[in-house]
Amino acid sequence: MNKEKCIIIGSGPAGLTAAIYAARADLAPIVFEGTSPGGQLMGTSEVENFPGFPKGIMGPQLMNDMRSQATRFGAKTLYQNVDRVDFSDAKNLKIYAGHETFTAETVIIATGASARWLELGKGEERFYGKGYSACATCDGAFFREKIVAVVGGGDSACEEAMFLTKFASKVYLLHRRDTLRASKPMVKRVMENEKIEVIWNTSVTNLEGENLLSGVELTDTQTKATSKLALNGLFMAIGHTPNTNFLDGQLETSHGYLVVTDNTKTKIPSVFVAGDVADYRYQQAITAAGAGCMAALDAENYLAEQL
Ligand code: NAP
């Protein structure tokens, strides 16, 4: 059976940047793109903060360009999900996808983290990119002088609410309990910001609007009373779920995120990690791309040391 030099799992900015570097280093990487290739940027509209695009670039275009850049240098992409892996032999890493088994000398895991959305089952997906977002950093600037709300009570929700005050005329913070779990300094900043109004003990129970989102239905978590709130943007900040199920516990995690040492390394010397699957903190396309670069260089160095 063929042994690949490098298999990359994931096709967001981390995976595809790793693919560009690995391909240019003659590692002939195979990229498992999954069945929803391109990662989270496929669901965003204009990306204004990725360097090199002074006029911005559409998220899907950026990802397609990254893929073209990787394949130009010989990366092979497969639109398949990895079902499971077996890393028990560090020199023969096994990757199982559908009915196929692949063996690799190195693996780079770049499967990202999925933002958690409301799961109302009422077709709220129709508002993706039309007022319903899970990334204030990405989409906040589209809401100048508009009314927006952030759902959540953690550091991300507070940070996103603070960030949105730069653009929006009013920011509601919608939290299901009566205390925020965010750190004290963060809570203080939120409470002192005149543009932010916290609505306690509340859940969003419906999204409303024709084409664009124009309001939400709120339900008081204690009294169950419902009310309407008119707004233009709703930002989810109820956490992310790192995509690690296929690893079945073979790598160490902390709060669900893969644990790395020395930037991209794991306890298995031939397995490297890049991007949001190991990063709860920055979660930006550019930081993921940087980590993808580092993982590919680390994989290349590891292979050189084996000669
Ligand atoms: P988090 O701390 O897990 O907070 C998630 C928030 O969403 C909680 O307030 C939770 O409510 C709420 N929530 C969860 N599921 C919900 C649902 N289905 N409906 C409504 N609300 C829901 O997540 P995070 O804020 O993304 O932070 C993740 C980690 O990153 C944390 O360790 C955080 O400290 C860290 N972080 C740090 C910084 C920083 O230091 N600058 C910035 C961002 C994140 P409950 O409170 O009721 O559980």
Coordinates of C-alpha atoms and ligand atoms in Angstrom, one line a residue:
M1 CA 0.0 0.0 0.0
N2 CA 1.2 3.5 -0.9
K3 CA 2.4 5.6 2.0
E4 CA 1.7 9.3 1.6
K5 CA 4.2 11.7 2.9
C6 CA 1.6 14.1 4.3
I7 CA -2.2 13.9 4.7
I8 CA -4.0 17.1 5.7
I9 CA -7.5 16.8 7.3
G10 CA -9.5 19.9 6.8
S11 CA -9.9 22.6 4.1
G12 CA -10.3 25.9 5.9
P13 CA -7.5 28.5 5.8
A14 CA -5.3 26.3 8.1
G15 CA -5.7 23.1 6.0
L16 CA -5.3 24.8 2.6
T17 CA -2.3 26.9 3.8
A18 CA -0.7 23.8 5.1
A19 CA -1.4 22.3 1.7
I20 CA 0.3 25.1 -0.2
Y21 CA 3.4 24.8 2.0
A22 CA 3.5 21.0 1.9
A23 CA 3.0 20.9 -1.8
R24 CA 5.8 23.4 -2.5
A25 CA 8.0 21.3 -0.3
D26 CA 7.3 18.3 -2.6
L27 CA 5.4 16.4 0.1
A28 CA 2.5 15.8 -2.5
P29 CA -0.1 16.3 0.2
I30 CA -3.6 14.8 0.1
V31 CA -6.2 17.1 1.6
F32 CA -9.4 15.7 2.9
E33 CA -11.7 18.6 2.3
G34 CA -14.7 16.9 3.8
T35 CA -18.2 17.2 2.4
S36 CA -18.5 20.9 3.2
P37 CA -15.1 22.1 1.8
G38 CA -13.6 25.5 2.7
G39 CA -14.5 25.8 6.3
Q40 CA -16.4 28.6 8.0
L41 CA -15.4 31.3 5.5
M42 CA -17.7 29.6 3.0
G43 CA -20.6 30.9 5.1
T44 CA -19.4 34.5 5.2
S45 CA -19.8 37.2 2.7
E46 CA -17.1 39.8 2.4
V47 CA -13.8 39.3 4.3
E48 CA -12.3 42.7 5.0
N49 CA -9.5 41.7 7.4
F50 CA -7.5 39.2 5.4
P51 CA -4.2 41.0 4.4
G52 CA -3.6 41.5 0.7
F53 CA -7.1 42.3 -0.3
P54 CA -7.5 46.1 0.2
K55 CA -11.0 46.0 -1.3
G56 CA -12.0 42.9 0.6
I57 CA -12.8 39.5 -0.8
M58 CA -15.8 37.2 -0.6
G59 CA -15.2 34.3 1.8
P60 CA -15.9 31.5 -0.8
Q61 CA -13.7 33.3 -3.4
L62 CA -10.8 33.4 -0.9
M63 CA -11.2 29.7 -0.1
N64 CA -11.4 28.8 -3.8
D65 CA -8.2 30.8 -4.5
M66 CA -6.4 29.0 -1.6
R67 CA -7.4 25.7 -3.0
S68 CA -6.2 26.6 -6.6
Q69 CA -2.9 27.8 -5.1
A70 CA -2.5 24.5 -3.3
T71 CA -3.4 22.3 -6.3
R72 CA -1.2 24.4 -8.6
F73 CA 1.7 23.0 -6.7
G74 CA 0.5 19.4 -6.7
A75 CA -1.8 19.1 -3.6
K76 CA -4.6 16.6 -4.3
T77 CA -7.9 17.3 -2.7
L78 CA -10.6 14.8 -1.9
Y79 CA -14.2 15.8 -1.1
Q80 CA -14.5 13.1 1.6
N81 CA -14.9 13.1 5.3
V82 CA -12.4 11.2 7.4
D83 CA -14.4 8.7 9.5
R84 CA -11.7 7.7 11.9
V85 CA -7.9 7.4 12.3
D86 CA -5.5 5.1 14.0
F87 CA -2.4 6.8 15.2
S88 CA -1.1 3.8 17.3
D89 CA 1.9 3.5 14.9
A90 CA 3.5 6.9 14.5
K91 CA 5.3 5.8 11.4
N92 CA 2.3 4.4 9.7
L93 CA -0.6 6.7 10.5
K94 CA -3.9 5.2 9.3
I95 CA -6.8 7.3 7.9
Y96 CA -10.1 5.7 7.1
A97 CA -12.5 7.5 4.8
G98 CA -15.5 5.6 3.4
H99 CA -14.3 2.3 2.2
E100 CA -10.7 3.4 1.7
T101 CA -7.7 3.3 4.1
F102 CA -4.8 5.7 3.6
T103 CA -1.4 5.4 5.3
A104 CA 0.7 8.5 5.9
E105 CA 4.1 9.4 7.4
T106 CA 2.7 12.7 8.7
V107 CA -0.8 14.0 9.3
I108 CA -1.9 17.6 9.8
I109 CA -5.2 18.1 11.6
A110 CA -7.0 21.3 10.6
T111 CA -10.6 20.4 11.0
G112 CA -11.6 23.7 12.7
A113 CA -14.3 24.4 15.1
S114 CA -18.0 24.8 14.3
A115 CA -19.7 27.8 15.8
R116 CA -22.8 26.9 17.7
W117 CA -26.0 28.2 16.4
L118 CA -29.5 28.4 17.7
E119 CA -31.2 25.1 16.9
L120 CA -34.7 26.2 16.7
G121 CA -35.7 24.0 13.8
K122 CA -37.6 26.8 12.2
G123 CA -35.6 27.4 9.1
E124 CA -33.4 30.0 10.7
E125 CA -30.6 29.0 8.3
R126 CA -32.2 31.2 5.7
F127 CA -30.9 34.2 7.5
Y128 CA -27.2 33.1 7.3
G129 CA -25.4 36.1 5.9
K130 CA -28.6 38.1 6.0
G131 CA -28.3 39.4 9.5
Y132 CA -27.6 36.1 11.3
S133 CA -23.9 35.6 12.0
A134 CA -21.5 33.8 14.3
C135 CA -18.6 36.1 13.8
A136 CA -18.8 39.8 14.9
T137 CA -15.1 40.3 13.8
C138 CA -16.1 39.2 10.3
D139 CA -19.5 40.8 9.8
G140 CA -19.7 43.6 12.4
A141 CA -18.7 46.4 10.0
F142 CA -21.8 45.7 7.9
F143 CA -24.0 47.0 10.8
R144 CA -23.0 50.7 11.0
E145 CA -25.7 52.6 12.8
K146 CA -27.9 49.5 13.0
I147 CA -29.4 47.7 16.0
V148 CA -27.8 44.3 16.8
A149 CA -27.8 41.7 19.5
V150 CA -25.3 39.2 20.8
V151 CA -26.5 35.9 22.3
G152 CA -24.4 34.4 25.1
G153 CA -22.9 35.3 28.5
G154 CA -19.2 34.3 28.2
D155 CA -16.0 36.2 27.2
S156 CA -16.8 35.8 23.5
A157 CA -20.2 37.3 23.9
C158 CA -18.9 40.2 25.9
E159 CA -16.0 40.8 23.5
E160 CA -18.3 40.6 20.5
A161 CA -20.7 43.0 22.1
M162 CA -17.9 45.5 22.8
F163 CA -16.5 45.1 19.3
L164 CA -20.0 45.7 17.8
T165 CA -20.4 49.0 19.6
K166 CA -17.8 50.5 17.2
F167 CA -20.3 50.2 14.4
A168 CA -23.8 49.6 15.7
S169 CA -26.0 52.3 17.3
K170 CA -27.3 49.8 19.9
V171 CA -26.1 46.4 21.1
Y172 CA -28.3 44.1 23.1
L173 CA -26.6 41.3 25.0
L174 CA -29.1 38.4 25.3
H175 CA -28.3 36.0 28.1
R176 CA -30.3 33.0 29.3
R177 CA -29.3 33.5 33.0
D178 CA -29.0 36.5 35.4
T179 CA -25.2 36.5 35.6
L180 CA -22.5 36.6 33.0
R181 CA -19.9 33.9 33.1
A182 CA -17.3 36.2 31.4
S183 CA -14.3 37.4 33.4
K184 CA -14.8 40.2 35.8
P185 CA -12.9 42.9 33.8
M186 CA -14.9 41.9 30.7
V187 CA -18.2 42.2 32.6
K188 CA -17.2 45.6 34.0
R189 CA -16.5 46.9 30.5
V190 CA -19.8 45.6 29.2
M191 CA -21.8 47.1 32.0
E192 CA -20.1 50.4 31.7
N193 CA -20.7 50.7 28.0
E194 CA -23.6 53.0 27.3
K195 CA -24.4 51.4 23.9
I196 CA -24.8 47.9 25.5
E197 CA -28.0 46.8 27.1
V198 CA -28.1 43.4 28.7
I199 CA -31.4 41.5 28.6
W200 CA -31.3 38.9 31.3
N201 CA -33.0 35.5 31.6
T202 CA -33.9 35.5 27.9
S203 CA -33.8 33.0 25.0
V204 CA -34.2 33.7 21.4
T205 CA -37.1 31.5 20.3
N206 CA -37.7 32.7 16.7
L207 CA -36.0 34.8 14.0
E208 CA -38.2 37.0 11.9
G209 CA -37.9 38.9 8.6
E210 CA -38.8 38.7 5.0
N211 CA -35.4 38.5 3.2
L212 CA -33.2 40.1 5.8
L213 CA -33.5 39.5 9.5
S214 CA -35.6 42.3 11.1
G215 CA -36.3 41.0 14.5
V216 CA -36.4 38.2 17.0
E217 CA -38.9 36.7 19.4
L218 CA -37.6 36.4 23.0
T219 CA -38.9 34.1 25.7
D220 CA -38.2 34.9 29.3
T221 CA -36.5 31.8 30.7
Q222 CA -38.3 32.2 34.1
T223 CA -41.8 33.5 33.3
K224 CA -42.0 32.0 29.8
A225 CA -43.5 35.3 28.6
T226 CA -42.6 36.2 25.0
S227 CA -41.8 39.5 23.5
K228 CA -40.5 41.0 20.2
L229 CA -37.2 42.8 19.7
A230 CA -36.6 44.7 16.4
L231 CA -33.0 44.4 15.2
N232 CA -30.9 44.1 12.1
G233 CA -28.2 41.7 13.2
L234 CA -28.0 38.7 15.5
F235 CA -24.6 37.4 16.5
M236 CA -24.2 34.0 18.1
A237 CA -21.5 33.7 20.8
I238 CA -22.6 30.6 22.6
G239 CA -19.3 28.8 22.0
H240 CA -17.7 26.6 19.4
T241 CA -17.4 22.9 19.0
P242 CA -13.9 21.8 17.9
N243 CA -14.3 19.1 15.2
T244 CA -12.4 16.2 16.8
N245 CA -14.9 13.3 17.0
F246 CA -13.1 11.3 14.3
L247 CA -10.0 11.2 16.6
D248 CA -11.8 9.1 19.2
G249 CA -9.7 10.4 22.0
Q250 CA -6.3 9.6 20.5
L251 CA -5.0 13.1 21.1
E252 CA -5.2 15.2 24.2
T253 CA -7.9 17.8 24.5
S254 CA -8.6 20.7 26.9
H255 CA -12.2 22.0 26.9
G256 CA -12.7 20.1 23.6
Y257 CA -9.8 21.8 21.8
L258 CA -6.7 19.8 20.8
V259 CA -3.7 20.5 23.0
V260 CA -0.5 21.5 21.1
T261 CA 3.0 22.1 22.3
D262 CA 5.6 24.2 20.5
N263 CA 2.8 25.6 18.3
T264 CA 1.7 22.6 16.3
K265 CA 3.1 19.5 17.9
T266 CA 1.2 16.7 19.6
K267 CA 2.2 13.8 21.7
I268 CA 2.6 11.8 18.5
P269 CA 5.7 13.1 16.7
S270 CA 4.3 12.7 13.2
V271 CA 0.9 14.4 13.9
F272 CA 0.5 18.1 13.8
V273 CA -2.4 20.4 14.4
A274 CA -3.3 23.8 13.0
G275 CA -6.1 26.3 13.3
D276 CA -9.3 26.6 15.3
V277 CA -9.4 23.0 16.3
A278 CA -6.6 23.9 18.7
D279 CA -7.4 27.6 19.2
Y280 CA -10.2 28.9 21.3
R281 CA -8.7 32.3 21.5
Y282 CA -8.0 33.9 18.2
Q283 CA -10.1 31.9 15.7
Q284 CA -9.3 34.1 12.8
A285 CA -8.7 33.1 9.2
I286 CA -5.3 34.7 9.2
T287 CA -4.2 33.1 12.5
A288 CA -5.4 29.7 11.2
A289 CA -3.5 30.2 7.9
G290 CA -0.4 31.1 9.9
A291 CA -0.8 27.9 12.0
G292 CA -1.2 25.9 8.8
C293 CA 2.1 27.2 7.5
M294 CA 3.8 26.3 10.8
A295 CA 2.3 22.8 10.8
A296 CA 3.5 22.1 7.2
L297 CA 7.0 23.4 8.1
D298 CA 7.0 21.2 11.2
A299 CA 5.9 18.2 9.2
E300 CA 8.6 18.9 6.6
N301 CA 11.3 19.1 9.4
Y302 CA 10.0 15.9 11.0
L303 CA 10.3 14.1 7.7
A304 CA 13.8 15.4 7.1
E305 CA 14.9 14.2 10.5
Q306 CA 13.7 10.7 9.6
L307 CA 16.1 10.4 6.7
Ligands
NAP1 P1 -18.3 30.0 27.0 O1 -17.4 30.6 28.0 O2 -18.6 28.5 27.0 O3 -19.7 30.8 27.1 C1 -20.8 30.4 26.3 C2 -22.0 31.2 26.7 O4 -23.1 30.9 25.8 C3 -22.4 31.0 28.1 O5 -22.8 32.2 28.8 C4 -23.6 30.1 28.0 O6 -24.6 30.3 29.0 C5 -24.2 30.5 26.6 N1 -24.8 29.4 25.9 C6 -24.4 28.2 25.7 N2 -25.3 27.5 25.0 C7 -26.3 28.3 24.8 C8 -27.6 28.1 24.2 N3 -27.9 27.0 23.5 N4 -28.4 29.2 24.2 C9 -28.1 30.3 24.8 N5 -26.9 30.5 25.5 C10 -26.1 29.5 25.4 O7 -17.8 30.2 25.5 P2 -17.0 31.5 24.9 O8 -17.5 32.8 25.4 O9 -16.9 31.3 23.5 O10 -15.5 31.2 25.5 C11 -14.8 30.0 25.3 C12 -13.5 30.1 26.1 O11 -12.7 31.0 25.4 C13 -13.6 30.5 27.5 O12 -12.7 29.8 28.3 C14 -13.3 32.0 27.5 O13 -12.8 32.5 28.7 C15 -12.3 32.0 26.4 N6 -12.2 33.3 25.8 C16 -11.4 34.2 26.2 C17 -11.3 35.5 25.7 C18 -10.3 36.5 26.2 O14 -9.7 36.2 27.2 N7 -10.2 37.7 25.6 C19 -12.2 35.9 24.6 C20 -13.1 34.9 24.2 C21 -13.1 33.6 24.8 P3 -24.4 29.9 30.5 O15 -23.5 30.9 31.1 O16 -25.8 29.9 31.0 O17 -23.8 28.5 30.5

